[in-house]
Amino acid sequence: MTSIAAPIEPGKLPANTGSGYPEPFRLQVLPREKRALGDAAGLTKIGVNHTTLGPGAASSMRHWHTQEDELIYVLAGELVLVTNAGEQSLRAGQCAGFPAGHRDGHQLVNRGTKPAVYLEISNRDEADVAHYPDVDLCWNAPGSPGAYSHKDGRPY
Amino acid sequence: MTSIAAPIEPGKLPANTGSGYPEPFRLQVLPREKRALGDAAGLTKIGVNHTTLGPGAASSMRHWHTQEDELIYVLAGELVLVTNAGEQSLRAGQCAGFPAGHRDGHQLVNRGTKPAVYLEISNRDEADVAHYPDVDLCWNAPGSPGAYSHKDGRPY
């Protein structure tokens, strides 16, 4: 019987060191390395990224998802979780989750001097739209499917 | 603006120390502690458990899911991953994933002397059925929705 099950070493996967954000948001989330654990395992219904966030960088602009639950589990270092609740410390061994449809934008900021490492976990839903309450940005708006755009859907 | 986002400390969550398996399978997966991180965050589309598996215990009987992707990320200790590929070591910092519909049963066994700790991650799908190739066990069979049963659906 065949099997594709095999241990995956995150450090041996290729890192995505870029960001699909338009300027001026792109530079705010770098340096950042994302390694797609779920893709490496052939998964399509969930996404699991192993992400390393450099000092001074944010995980994303503050956002919430319409259809995708998200959970962050911190593996190493310390991050500042920014939501409508304000700023909260999130340390290695802690996690936080963000239910789909809750209109409470979140982001993680590395205010320390060392890289922070975390898992970001979500279901995958093609109908998902990400809203960014603080800036003129949207993901998967009706006028710009599968892309970042202005809130009204106009492409950047 | 209200927010429910808050750091979650896994060790402070209540542990599920039982198993829904019928005998003789139940005792094979204990001692085991599961803490439901996703539930604690109010998530409904994904499940994320923080699981501690004692020496000698198996995570589950070998199984595969029809509708749910699954990914295991080892936080501490070492486990033996058992699949159709045979036995493979899975250490802290490594992960393995199991795509929905792949008929390759998997389980993790703790053959060491210390507890092993891992995250188990999946999407949630009420239509999911779990098949157990080695034993007369099924989850969510047509005749026994939401329950463990014999392969033919008869209740235990």
PDB file of C-alpha atoms in Angstrom:
ATOM      1  CA  MET A   1       0.000   0.000   0.000  1.00  0.00           C
ATOM      2  CA  THR A   2       1.327   3.420  -0.881  1.00  0.00           C
ATOM      3  CA  SER A   3       1.767   6.279   1.558  1.00  0.00           C
ATOM      4  CA  ILE A   4       2.695   9.935   1.254  1.00  0.00           C
ATOM      5  CA  ALA A   5       2.937  10.392   5.016  1.00  0.00           C
ATOM      6  CA  ALA A   6       6.382  11.625   6.002  1.00  0.00           C
ATOM      7  CA  PRO A   7       7.881  13.850   8.682  1.00  0.00           C
ATOM      8  CA  ILE A   8       8.293  17.439   7.512  1.00  0.00           C
ATOM      9  CA  GLU A   9      11.128  19.599   8.827  1.00  0.00           C
ATOM     10  CA  PRO A  10       9.962  23.229   8.523  1.00  0.00           C
ATOM     11  CA  GLY A  11      13.508  24.572   8.171  1.00  0.00           C
ATOM     12  CA  LYS A  12      14.048  22.459   5.062  1.00  0.00           C
ATOM     13  CA  LEU A  13      11.055  23.914   3.206  1.00  0.00           C
ATOM     14  CA  PRO A  14      11.490  26.878   0.861  1.00  0.00           C
ATOM     15  CA  ALA A  15      10.633  30.197   2.508  1.00  0.00           C
ATOM     16  CA  ASN A  16       8.309  32.781   0.999  1.00  0.00           C
ATOM     17  CA  THR A  17      10.072  35.995   1.998  1.00  0.00           C
ATOM     18  CA  GLY A  18       7.800  38.372   0.090  1.00  0.00           C
ATOM     19  CA  SER A  19       4.362  39.886   0.548  1.00  0.00           C
ATOM     20  CA  GLY A  20       1.501  40.317  -1.893  1.00  0.00           C
ATOM     21  CA  TYR A  21       0.535  43.625  -0.272  1.00  0.00           C
ATOM     22  CA  PRO A  22       0.760  46.782  -2.342  1.00  0.00           C
ATOM     23  CA  GLU A  23       2.936  49.605  -1.054  1.00  0.00           C
ATOM     24  CA  PRO A  24       2.985  51.226   1.474  1.00  0.00           C
ATOM     25  CA  PHE A  25       1.810  48.135   3.375  1.00  0.00           C
ATOM     26  CA  ARG A  26       4.301  45.634   1.958  1.00  0.00           C
ATOM     27  CA  LEU A  27       7.354  46.907   3.780  1.00  0.00           C
ATOM     28  CA  GLN A  28       5.518  46.901   7.140  1.00  0.00           C
ATOM     29  CA  VAL A  29       5.307  43.098   7.147  1.00  0.00           C
ATOM     30  CA  LEU A  30       8.931  42.393   6.233  1.00  0.00           C
ATOM     31  CA  PRO A  31      11.290  40.788   7.123  1.00  0.00           C
ATOM     32  CA  ARG A  32       9.029  37.749   7.297  1.00  0.00           C
ATOM     33  CA  GLU A  33       9.552  34.118   6.238  1.00  0.00           C
ATOM     34  CA  LYS A  34       6.571  31.841   5.603  1.00  0.00           C
ATOM     35  CA  ARG A  35       6.905  28.108   5.124  1.00  0.00           C
ATOM     36  CA  ALA A  36       3.783  26.301   3.999  1.00  0.00           C
ATOM     37  CA  LEU A  37       3.522  23.158   6.122  1.00  0.00           C
ATOM     38  CA  GLY A  38       0.029  22.281   4.964  1.00  0.00           C
ATOM     39  CA  ASP A  39       0.940  22.576   1.286  1.00  0.00           C
ATOM     40  CA  ALA A  40       4.011  20.409   1.877  1.00  0.00           C
ATOM     41  CA  ALA A  41       1.739  17.699   3.248  1.00  0.00           C
ATOM     42  CA  GLY A  42      -0.695  17.956   0.319  1.00  0.00           C
ATOM     43  CA  LEU A  43      -3.466  19.523   2.378  1.00  0.00           C
ATOM     44  CA  THR A  44      -6.140  21.625   0.659  1.00  0.00           C
ATOM     45  CA  LYS A  45      -8.829  22.146   3.308  1.00  0.00           C
ATOM     46  CA  ILE A  46      -6.587  23.786   5.906  1.00  0.00           C
ATOM     47  CA  GLY A  47      -3.572  26.058   5.660  1.00  0.00           C
ATOM     48  CA  VAL A  48      -0.766  25.831   8.209  1.00  0.00           C
ATOM     49  CA  ASN A  49       2.178  28.189   7.861  1.00  0.00           C
ATOM     50  CA  HIS A  50       5.378  28.243   9.922  1.00  0.00           C
ATOM     51  CA  THR A  51       6.190  31.934  10.042  1.00  0.00           C
ATOM     52  CA  THR A  52       9.267  33.797  11.284  1.00  0.00           C
ATOM     53  CA  LEU A  53       8.728  37.509  11.882  1.00  0.00           C
ATOM     54  CA  GLY A  54      11.737  39.788  12.192  1.00  0.00           C
ATOM     55  CA  PRO A  55      12.130  42.584  14.752  1.00  0.00           C
ATOM     56  CA  GLY A  56      10.055  45.607  13.789  1.00  0.00           C
ATOM     57  CA  ALA A  57       7.767  43.724  11.416  1.00  0.00           C
ATOM     58  CA  ALA A  58       4.011  43.107  11.636  1.00  0.00           C
ATOM     59  CA  SER A  59       2.426  39.784  10.655  1.00  0.00           C
ATOM     60  CA  SER A  60      -0.099  41.643   8.485  1.00  0.00           C
ATOM     61  CA  MET A  61      -2.103  44.812   8.487  1.00  0.00           C
ATOM     62  CA  ARG A  62      -4.888  44.516  11.056  1.00  0.00           C
ATOM     63  CA  HIS A  63      -7.629  42.395   9.436  1.00  0.00           C
ATOM     64  CA  TRP A  64     -10.504  39.963   9.911  1.00  0.00           C
ATOM     65  CA  HIS A  65     -11.827  37.171   7.703  1.00  0.00           C
ATOM     66  CA  THR A  66     -15.422  36.617   6.640  1.00  0.00           C
ATOM     67  CA  GLN A  67     -15.228  32.818   6.175  1.00  0.00           C
ATOM     68  CA  GLU A  68     -11.967  31.597   7.668  1.00  0.00           C
ATOM     69  CA  ASP A  69     -11.236  30.864  11.315  1.00  0.00           C
ATOM     70  CA  GLU A  70      -7.655  31.638  12.231  1.00  0.00           C
ATOM     71  CA  LEU A  71      -5.456  30.526  15.121  1.00  0.00           C
ATOM     72  CA  ILE A  72      -1.920  31.652  15.956  1.00  0.00           C
ATOM     73  CA  TYR A  73       0.339  29.491  18.144  1.00  0.00           C
ATOM     74  CA  VAL A  74       3.622  31.083  19.192  1.00  0.00           C
ATOM     75  CA  LEU A  75       6.582  28.701  19.031  1.00  0.00           C
ATOM     76  CA  ALA A  76       9.399  31.075  19.987  1.00  0.00           C
ATOM     77  CA  GLY A  77       9.845  34.689  21.009  1.00  0.00           C
ATOM     78  CA  GLU A  78       7.228  37.258  21.942  1.00  0.00           C
ATOM     79  CA  LEU A  79       4.711  39.230  19.930  1.00  0.00           C
ATOM     80  CA  VAL A  80       2.268  42.032  20.577  1.00  0.00           C
ATOM     81  CA  LEU A  81      -1.299  41.089  19.597  1.00  0.00           C
ATOM     82  CA  VAL A  82      -3.202  44.159  18.404  1.00  0.00           C
ATOM     83  CA  THR A  83      -7.014  43.969  18.283  1.00  0.00           C
ATOM     84  CA  ASN A  84      -9.998  46.074  19.343  1.00  0.00           C
ATOM     85  CA  ALA A  85      -9.041  44.970  22.886  1.00  0.00           C
ATOM     86  CA  GLY A  86      -5.829  46.983  22.551  1.00  0.00           C
ATOM     87  CA  GLU A  87      -2.341  45.531  22.823  1.00  0.00           C
ATOM     88  CA  GLN A  88      -1.707  42.213  24.550  1.00  0.00           C
ATOM     89  CA  SER A  89       1.510  40.238  24.910  1.00  0.00           C
ATOM     90  CA  LEU A  90       1.591  36.816  23.245  1.00  0.00           C
ATOM     91  CA  ARG A  91       4.527  34.640  24.278  1.00  0.00           C
ATOM     92  CA  ALA A  92       5.961  31.277  23.234  1.00  0.00           C
ATOM     93  CA  GLY A  93       3.548  28.530  24.246  1.00  0.00           C
ATOM     94  CA  GLN A  94       0.508  30.802  24.050  1.00  0.00           C
ATOM     95  CA  CYS A  95      -2.048  31.100  21.272  1.00  0.00           C
ATOM     96  CA  ALA A  96      -4.947  33.273  20.165  1.00  0.00           C
ATOM     97  CA  GLY A  97      -7.829  32.622  17.796  1.00  0.00           C
ATOM     98  CA  PHE A  98     -10.001  34.752  15.573  1.00  0.00           C
ATOM     99  CA  PRO A  99     -13.409  33.381  14.544  1.00  0.00           C
ATOM    100  CA  ALA A 100     -14.619  33.980  10.998  1.00  0.00           C
ATOM    101  CA  GLY A 101     -17.036  36.877  10.773  1.00  0.00           C
ATOM    102  CA  HIS A 102     -15.957  38.617  13.993  1.00  0.00           C
ATOM    103  CA  ARG A 103     -15.343  42.198  12.904  1.00  0.00           C
ATOM    104  CA  ASP A 104     -12.298  42.607  15.138  1.00  0.00           C
ATOM    105  CA  GLY A 105      -9.147  43.180  13.142  1.00  0.00           C
ATOM    106  CA  HIS A 106      -5.980  41.529  14.458  1.00  0.00           C
ATOM    107  CA  GLN A 107      -2.279  41.675  13.763  1.00  0.00           C
ATOM    108  CA  LEU A 108       0.900  40.560  15.493  1.00  0.00           C
ATOM    109  CA  VAL A 109       3.811  42.950  15.865  1.00  0.00           C
ATOM    110  CA  ASN A 110       7.341  41.977  16.803  1.00  0.00           C
ATOM    111  CA  ARG A 111       8.552  44.808  19.037  1.00  0.00           C
ATOM    112  CA  GLY A 112      11.471  42.765  20.358  1.00  0.00           C
ATOM    113  CA  THR A 113      15.058  42.381  19.190  1.00  0.00           C
ATOM    114  CA  LYS A 114      14.866  38.718  18.136  1.00  0.00           C
ATOM    115  CA  PRO A 115      12.799  36.941  15.477  1.00  0.00           C
ATOM    116  CA  ALA A 116       9.506  35.482  16.675  1.00  0.00           C
ATOM    117  CA  VAL A 117       8.217  32.180  15.289  1.00  0.00           C
ATOM    118  CA  TYR A 118       4.605  31.073  15.147  1.00  0.00           C
ATOM    119  CA  LEU A 119       2.170  28.757  13.409  1.00  0.00           C
ATOM    120  CA  GLU A 120      -0.740  30.374  11.582  1.00  0.00           C
ATOM    121  CA  ILE A 121      -3.635  28.003  11.025  1.00  0.00           C
ATOM    122  CA  SER A 122      -6.901  28.393   9.143  1.00  0.00           C
ATOM    123  CA  ASN A 123      -9.505  26.613   7.099  1.00  0.00           C
ATOM    124  CA  ARG A 124      -9.481  27.467   3.397  1.00  0.00           C
ATOM    125  CA  ASP A 125     -12.527  29.006   1.769  1.00  0.00           C
ATOM    126  CA  GLU A 126     -12.484  30.531  -1.706  1.00  0.00           C
ATOM    127  CA  ALA A 127     -15.377  32.798  -0.717  1.00  0.00           C
ATOM    128  CA  ASP A 128     -13.332  34.349   2.078  1.00  0.00           C
ATOM    129  CA  VAL A 129     -12.885  38.114   2.087  1.00  0.00           C
ATOM    130  CA  ALA A 130     -10.351  39.822   4.352  1.00  0.00           C
ATOM    131  CA  HIS A 131     -11.261  43.275   5.615  1.00  0.00           C
ATOM    132  CA  TYR A 132      -8.695  45.765   6.875  1.00  0.00           C
ATOM    133  CA  PRO A 133     -10.390  48.279   9.214  1.00  0.00           C
ATOM    134  CA  ASP A 134      -7.453  50.692   9.499  1.00  0.00           C
ATOM    135  CA  VAL A 135      -6.366  51.070   5.870  1.00  0.00           C
ATOM    136  CA  ASP A 136      -7.748  51.203   2.331  1.00  0.00           C
ATOM    137  CA  LEU A 137      -7.135  47.542   1.603  1.00  0.00           C
ATOM    138  CA  CYS A 138      -9.258  44.460   0.902  1.00  0.00           C
ATOM    139  CA  TRP A 139      -8.541  40.860  -0.114  1.00  0.00           C
ATOM    140  CA  ASN A 140     -10.836  39.096  -2.571  1.00  0.00           C
ATOM    141  CA  ALA A 141     -13.267  42.014  -2.980  1.00  0.00           C
ATOM    142  CA  PRO A 142     -16.031  41.359  -5.563  1.00  0.00           C
ATOM    143  CA  GLY A 143     -14.284  43.559  -8.129  1.00  0.00           C
ATOM    144  CA  SER A 144     -10.833  42.013  -7.550  1.00  0.00           C
ATOM    145  CA  PRO A 145     -11.186  38.266  -6.959  1.00  0.00           C
ATOM    146  CA  GLY A 146      -8.055  36.591  -5.602  1.00  0.00           C
ATOM    147  CA  ALA A 147      -6.199  39.867  -5.223  1.00  0.00           C
ATOM    148  CA  TYR A 148      -5.559  42.801  -2.926  1.00  0.00           C
ATOM    149  CA  SER A 149      -7.445  45.941  -3.857  1.00  0.00           C
ATOM    150  CA  HIS A 150      -8.798  49.207  -2.561  1.00  0.00           C
ATOM    151  CA  LYS A 151     -11.884  48.771  -0.366  1.00  0.00           C
ATOM    152  CA  ASP A 152     -14.107  49.559  -3.348  1.00  0.00           C
ATOM    153  CA  GLY A 153     -12.483  46.782  -5.376  1.00  0.00           C
ATOM    154  CA  ARG A 154     -10.336  48.987  -7.615  1.00  0.00           C
ATOM    155  CA  PRO A 155      -6.976  47.289  -8.252  1.00  0.00           C
ATOM    156  CA  TYR A 156      -3.792  48.806  -6.859  1.00  0.00           C
TER     157      TYR A 156
ATOM    158  CA  MET B   1     -15.580  48.287  19.994  1.00  0.00           C
ATOM    159  CA  THR B   2     -15.801  44.893  21.638  1.00  0.00           C
ATOM    160  CA  SER B   3     -13.233  42.141  21.274  1.00  0.00           C
ATOM    161  CA  ILE B   4     -12.992  38.541  22.383  1.00  0.00           C
ATOM    162  CA  ALA B   5      -9.369  38.210  21.280  1.00  0.00           C
ATOM    163  CA  ALA B   6      -7.161  37.191  24.199  1.00  0.00           C
ATOM    164  CA  PRO B   7      -4.017  35.145  24.718  1.00  0.00           C
ATOM    165  CA  ILE B   8      -4.766  31.545  25.642  1.00  0.00           C
ATOM    166  CA  GLU B   9      -2.428  29.582  27.901  1.00  0.00           C
ATOM    167  CA  PRO B  10      -2.946  25.897  27.065  1.00  0.00           C
ATOM    168  CA  GLY B  11      -1.943  24.740  30.547  1.00  0.00           C
ATOM    169  CA  LYS B  12      -4.767  26.752  32.071  1.00  0.00           C
ATOM    170  CA  LEU B  13      -7.474  25.078  29.988  1.00  0.00           C
ATOM    171  CA  PRO B  14      -9.364  22.061  31.340  1.00  0.00           C
ATOM    172  CA  ALA B  15      -7.961  18.759  30.073  1.00  0.00           C
ATOM    173  CA  ASN B  16     -10.046  15.999  28.541  1.00  0.00           C
ATOM    174  CA  THR B  17      -8.320  12.922  29.943  1.00  0.00           C
ATOM    175  CA  GLY B  18     -10.787  10.383  28.584  1.00  0.00           C
ATOM    176  CA  SER B  19     -11.478   8.703  25.258  1.00  0.00           C
ATOM    177  CA  GLY B  20     -14.752   8.030  23.467  1.00  0.00           C
ATOM    178  CA  TYR B  21     -13.408   4.729  22.118  1.00  0.00           C
ATOM    179  CA  PRO B  22     -15.105   1.514  23.184  1.00  0.00           C
ATOM    180  CA  GLU B  23     -12.999  -1.149  24.856  1.00  0.00           C
ATOM    181  CA  PRO B  24     -10.513  -2.667  24.071  1.00  0.00           C
ATOM    182  CA  PHE B  25      -9.314   0.422  22.178  1.00  0.00           C
ATOM    183  CA  ARG B  26      -9.894   3.009  24.911  1.00  0.00           C
ATOM    184  CA  LEU B  27      -7.047   1.961  27.160  1.00  0.00           C
ATOM    185  CA  GLN B  28      -4.557   1.978  24.261  1.00  0.00           C
ATOM    186  CA  VAL B  29      -4.819   5.776  23.919  1.00  0.00           C
ATOM    187  CA  LEU B  30      -4.429   6.614  27.626  1.00  0.00           C
ATOM    188  CA  PRO B  31      -2.844   8.394  29.463  1.00  0.00           C
ATOM    189  CA  ARG B  32      -3.639  11.316  27.162  1.00  0.00           C
ATOM    190  CA  GLU B  33      -4.636  14.922  27.872  1.00  0.00           C
ATOM    191  CA  LYS B  34      -6.402  17.016  25.231  1.00  0.00           C
ATOM    192  CA  ARG B  35      -6.936  20.761  25.582  1.00  0.00           C
ATOM    193  CA  ALA B  36      -9.186  22.349  22.995  1.00  0.00           C
ATOM    194  CA  LEU B  37      -7.447  25.556  21.898  1.00  0.00           C
ATOM    195  CA  GLY B  38      -9.820  26.202  19.002  1.00  0.00           C
ATOM    196  CA  ASP B  39     -12.919  25.815  21.184  1.00  0.00           C
ATOM    197  CA  ALA B  40     -11.398  28.161  23.770  1.00  0.00           C
ATOM    198  CA  ALA B  41     -11.060  30.800  21.042  1.00  0.00           C
ATOM    199  CA  GLY B  42     -14.632  30.320  19.835  1.00  0.00           C
ATOM    200  CA  LEU B  43     -13.611  28.669  16.563  1.00  0.00           C
ATOM    201  CA  THR B  44     -16.064  26.381  14.762  1.00  0.00           C
ATOM    202  CA  LYS B  45     -14.507  25.797  11.323  1.00  0.00           C
ATOM    203  CA  ILE B  46     -11.195  24.384  12.555  1.00  0.00           C
ATOM    204  CA  GLY B  47     -10.236  22.271  15.528  1.00  0.00           C
ATOM    205  CA  VAL B  48      -6.884  22.722  17.239  1.00  0.00           C
ATOM    206  CA  ASN B  49      -6.041  20.513  20.201  1.00  0.00           C
ATOM    207  CA  HIS B  50      -2.975  20.697  22.453  1.00  0.00           C
ATOM    208  CA  THR B  51      -2.382  17.064  23.317  1.00  0.00           C
ATOM    209  CA  THR B  52      -0.039  15.413  25.807  1.00  0.00           C
ATOM    210  CA  LEU B  53       0.516  11.704  25.229  1.00  0.00           C
ATOM    211  CA  GLY B  54       1.996   9.604  28.004  1.00  0.00           C
ATOM    212  CA  PRO B  55       4.669   6.908  27.577  1.00  0.00           C
ATOM    213  CA  GLY B  56       3.198   3.758  26.085  1.00  0.00           C
ATOM    214  CA  ALA B  57       0.085   5.440  24.714  1.00  0.00           C
ATOM    215  CA  ALA B  58      -1.086   5.865  21.116  1.00  0.00           C
ATOM    216  CA  SER B  59      -2.737   9.052  19.863  1.00  0.00           C
ATOM    217  CA  SER B  60      -5.553   6.989  18.333  1.00  0.00           C
ATOM    218  CA  MET B  61      -6.091   3.724  16.575  1.00  0.00           C
ATOM    219  CA  ARG B  62      -4.697   3.947  13.045  1.00  0.00           C
ATOM    220  CA  HIS B  63      -7.300   5.878  10.995  1.00  0.00           C
ATOM    221  CA  TRP B  64      -7.993   8.179   8.061  1.00  0.00           C
ATOM    222  CA  HIS B  65     -10.655  10.826   7.496  1.00  0.00           C
ATOM    223  CA  THR B  66     -12.964  11.139   4.508  1.00  0.00           C
ATOM    224  CA  GLN B  67     -13.519  14.930   4.721  1.00  0.00           C
ATOM    225  CA  GLU B  68     -11.031  16.365   7.183  1.00  0.00           C
ATOM    226  CA  ASP B  69      -7.416  17.280   6.543  1.00  0.00           C
ATOM    227  CA  GLU B  70      -5.238  16.720   9.587  1.00  0.00           C
ATOM    228  CA  LEU B  71      -1.835  18.051  10.577  1.00  0.00           C
ATOM    229  CA  ILE B  72       0.253  17.141  13.618  1.00  0.00           C
ATOM    230  CA  TYR B  73       2.989  19.494  14.869  1.00  0.00           C
ATOM    231  CA  VAL B  74       5.207  18.111  17.626  1.00  0.00           C
ATOM    232  CA  LEU B  75       5.976  20.638  20.375  1.00  0.00           C
ATOM    233  CA  ALA B  76       7.986  18.441  22.745  1.00  0.00           C
ATOM    234  CA  GLY B  77       9.294  14.909  22.916  1.00  0.00           C
ATOM    235  CA  GLU B  78       9.367  12.244  20.239  1.00  0.00           C
ATOM    236  CA  LEU B  79       6.716  10.063  18.674  1.00  0.00           C
ATOM    237  CA  VAL B  80       6.585   7.170  16.259  1.00  0.00           C
ATOM    238  CA  LEU B  81       4.379   7.880  13.258  1.00  0.00           C
ATOM    239  CA  VAL B  82       2.747   4.670  12.007  1.00  0.00           C
ATOM    240  CA  THR B  83       1.277   4.654   8.484  1.00  0.00           C
ATOM    241  CA  ASN B  84       1.312   2.425   5.398  1.00  0.00           C
ATOM    242  CA  ALA B  85       4.905   3.725   4.997  1.00  0.00           C
ATOM    243  CA  GLY B  86       5.833   1.868   8.179  1.00  0.00           C
ATOM    244  CA  GLU B  87       7.248   3.506  11.286  1.00  0.00           C
ATOM    245  CA  GLN B  88       8.911   6.919  11.145  1.00  0.00           C
ATOM    246  CA  SER B  89      10.276   9.070  13.945  1.00  0.00           C
ATOM    247  CA  LEU B  90       8.569  12.430  14.500  1.00  0.00           C
ATOM    248  CA  ARG B  91      10.469  14.783  16.792  1.00  0.00           C
ATOM    249  CA  ALA B  92       9.814  18.187  18.383  1.00  0.00           C
ATOM    250  CA  GLY B  93       9.765  20.837  15.667  1.00  0.00           C
ATOM    251  CA  GLN B  94       8.638  18.400  12.983  1.00  0.00           C
ATOM    252  CA  CYS B  95       5.151  17.874  11.596  1.00  0.00           C
ATOM    253  CA  ALA B  96       3.203  15.514   9.364  1.00  0.00           C
ATOM    254  CA  GLY B  97      -0.053  15.932   7.482  1.00  0.00           C
ATOM    255  CA  PHE B  98      -2.801  13.613   6.313  1.00  0.00           C
ATOM    256  CA  PRO B  99      -5.027  14.766   3.461  1.00  0.00           C
ATOM    257  CA  ALA B 100      -8.732  13.976   3.621  1.00  0.00           C
ATOM    258  CA  GLY B 101      -9.650  10.952   1.542  1.00  0.00           C
ATOM    259  CA  HIS B 102      -6.170   9.382   1.466  1.00  0.00           C
ATOM    260  CA  ARG B 103      -6.789   5.811   2.556  1.00  0.00           C
ATOM    261  CA  ASP B 104      -3.603   5.644   4.611  1.00  0.00           C
ATOM    262  CA  GLY B 105      -4.323   5.157   8.290  1.00  0.00           C
ATOM    263  CA  HIS B 106      -2.066   6.994  10.712  1.00  0.00           C
ATOM    264  CA  GLN B 107      -1.393   7.025  14.429  1.00  0.00           C
ATOM    265  CA  LEU B 108       1.291   8.369  16.740  1.00  0.00           C
ATOM    266  CA  VAL B 109       2.788   6.150  19.415  1.00  0.00           C
ATOM    267  CA  ASN B 110       4.859   7.333  22.355  1.00  0.00           C
ATOM    268  CA  ARG B 111       7.521   4.658  22.783  1.00  0.00           C
ATOM    269  CA  GLY B 112       9.689   6.899  24.971  1.00  0.00           C
ATOM    270  CA  THR B 113       9.838   7.435  28.703  1.00  0.00           C
ATOM    271  CA  LYS B 114       8.595  11.039  28.781  1.00  0.00           C
ATOM    272  CA  PRO B 115       5.291  12.612  27.732  1.00  0.00           C
ATOM    273  CA  ALA B 116       5.161  13.937  24.178  1.00  0.00           C
ATOM    274  CA  VAL B 117       3.248  17.115  23.351  1.00  0.00           C
ATOM    275  CA  TYR B 118       1.775  18.031  19.979  1.00  0.00           C
ATOM    276  CA  LEU B 119      -0.836  20.141  18.247  1.00  0.00           C
ATOM    277  CA  GLU B 120      -3.486  18.314  16.236  1.00  0.00           C
ATOM    278  CA  ILE B 121      -5.149  20.506  13.646  1.00  0.00           C
ATOM    279  CA  SER B 122      -8.051  19.889  11.275  1.00  0.00           C
ATOM    280  CA  ASN B 123     -10.960  21.451   9.497  1.00  0.00           C
ATOM    281  CA  ARG B 124     -14.366  20.474  10.860  1.00  0.00           C
ATOM    282  CA  ASP B 125     -16.878  18.725   8.662  1.00  0.00           C
ATOM    283  CA  GLU B 126     -20.031  17.074   9.997  1.00  0.00           C
ATOM    284  CA  ALA B 127     -20.009  14.695   7.022  1.00  0.00           C
ATOM    285  CA  ASP B 128     -16.596  13.356   7.992  1.00  0.00           C
ATOM    286  CA  VAL B 129     -16.241   9.617   8.548  1.00  0.00           C
ATOM    287  CA  ALA B 130     -13.140   8.131  10.171  1.00  0.00           C
ATOM    288  CA  HIS B 131     -12.089   4.679   8.989  1.00  0.00           C
ATOM    289  CA  TYR B 132      -9.873   2.355  11.025  1.00  0.00           C
ATOM    290  CA  PRO B 133      -8.175  -0.142   8.703  1.00  0.00           C
ATOM    291  CA  ASP B 134      -6.741  -2.400  11.433  1.00  0.00           C
ATOM    292  CA  VAL B 135      -9.720  -2.847  13.751  1.00  0.00           C
ATOM    293  CA  ASP B 136     -13.521  -3.173  13.720  1.00  0.00           C
ATOM    294  CA  LEU B 137     -14.164   0.506  14.421  1.00  0.00           C
ATOM    295  CA  CYS B 138     -15.740   3.431  12.572  1.00  0.00           C
ATOM    296  CA  TRP B 139     -16.613   7.022  13.483  1.00  0.00           C
ATOM    297  CA  ASN B 140     -19.828   8.575  12.144  1.00  0.00           C
ATOM    298  CA  ALA B 141     -20.912   5.547  10.121  1.00  0.00           C
ATOM    299  CA  PRO B 142     -24.329   5.954   8.437  1.00  0.00           C
ATOM    300  CA  GLY B 143     -26.010   3.747  11.067  1.00  0.00           C
ATOM    301  CA  SER B 144     -24.323   5.495  14.018  1.00  0.00           C
ATOM    302  CA  PRO B 145     -24.068   9.225  13.353  1.00  0.00           C
ATOM    303  CA  GLY B 146     -21.801  11.122  15.741  1.00  0.00           C
ATOM    304  CA  ALA B 147     -20.618   7.953  17.452  1.00  0.00           C
ATOM    305  CA  TYR B 148     -18.083   5.143  17.329  1.00  0.00           C
ATOM    306  CA  SER B 149     -19.472   1.886  16.019  1.00  0.00           C
ATOM    307  CA  HIS B 150     -18.559  -1.402  14.402  1.00  0.00           C
ATOM    308  CA  LYS B 151     -17.621  -1.055  10.723  1.00  0.00           C
ATOM    309  CA  ASP B 152     -21.150  -2.070   9.734  1.00  0.00           C
ATOM    310  CA  GLY B 153     -22.616   0.731  11.865  1.00  0.00           C
ATOM    311  CA  ARG B 154     -23.832  -1.427  14.757  1.00  0.00           C
ATOM    312  CA  PRO B 155     -23.331   0.397  18.057  1.00  0.00           C
ATOM    313  CA  TYR B 156     -20.832  -0.903  20.587  1.00  0.00           C
TER     314      TYR B 156
END
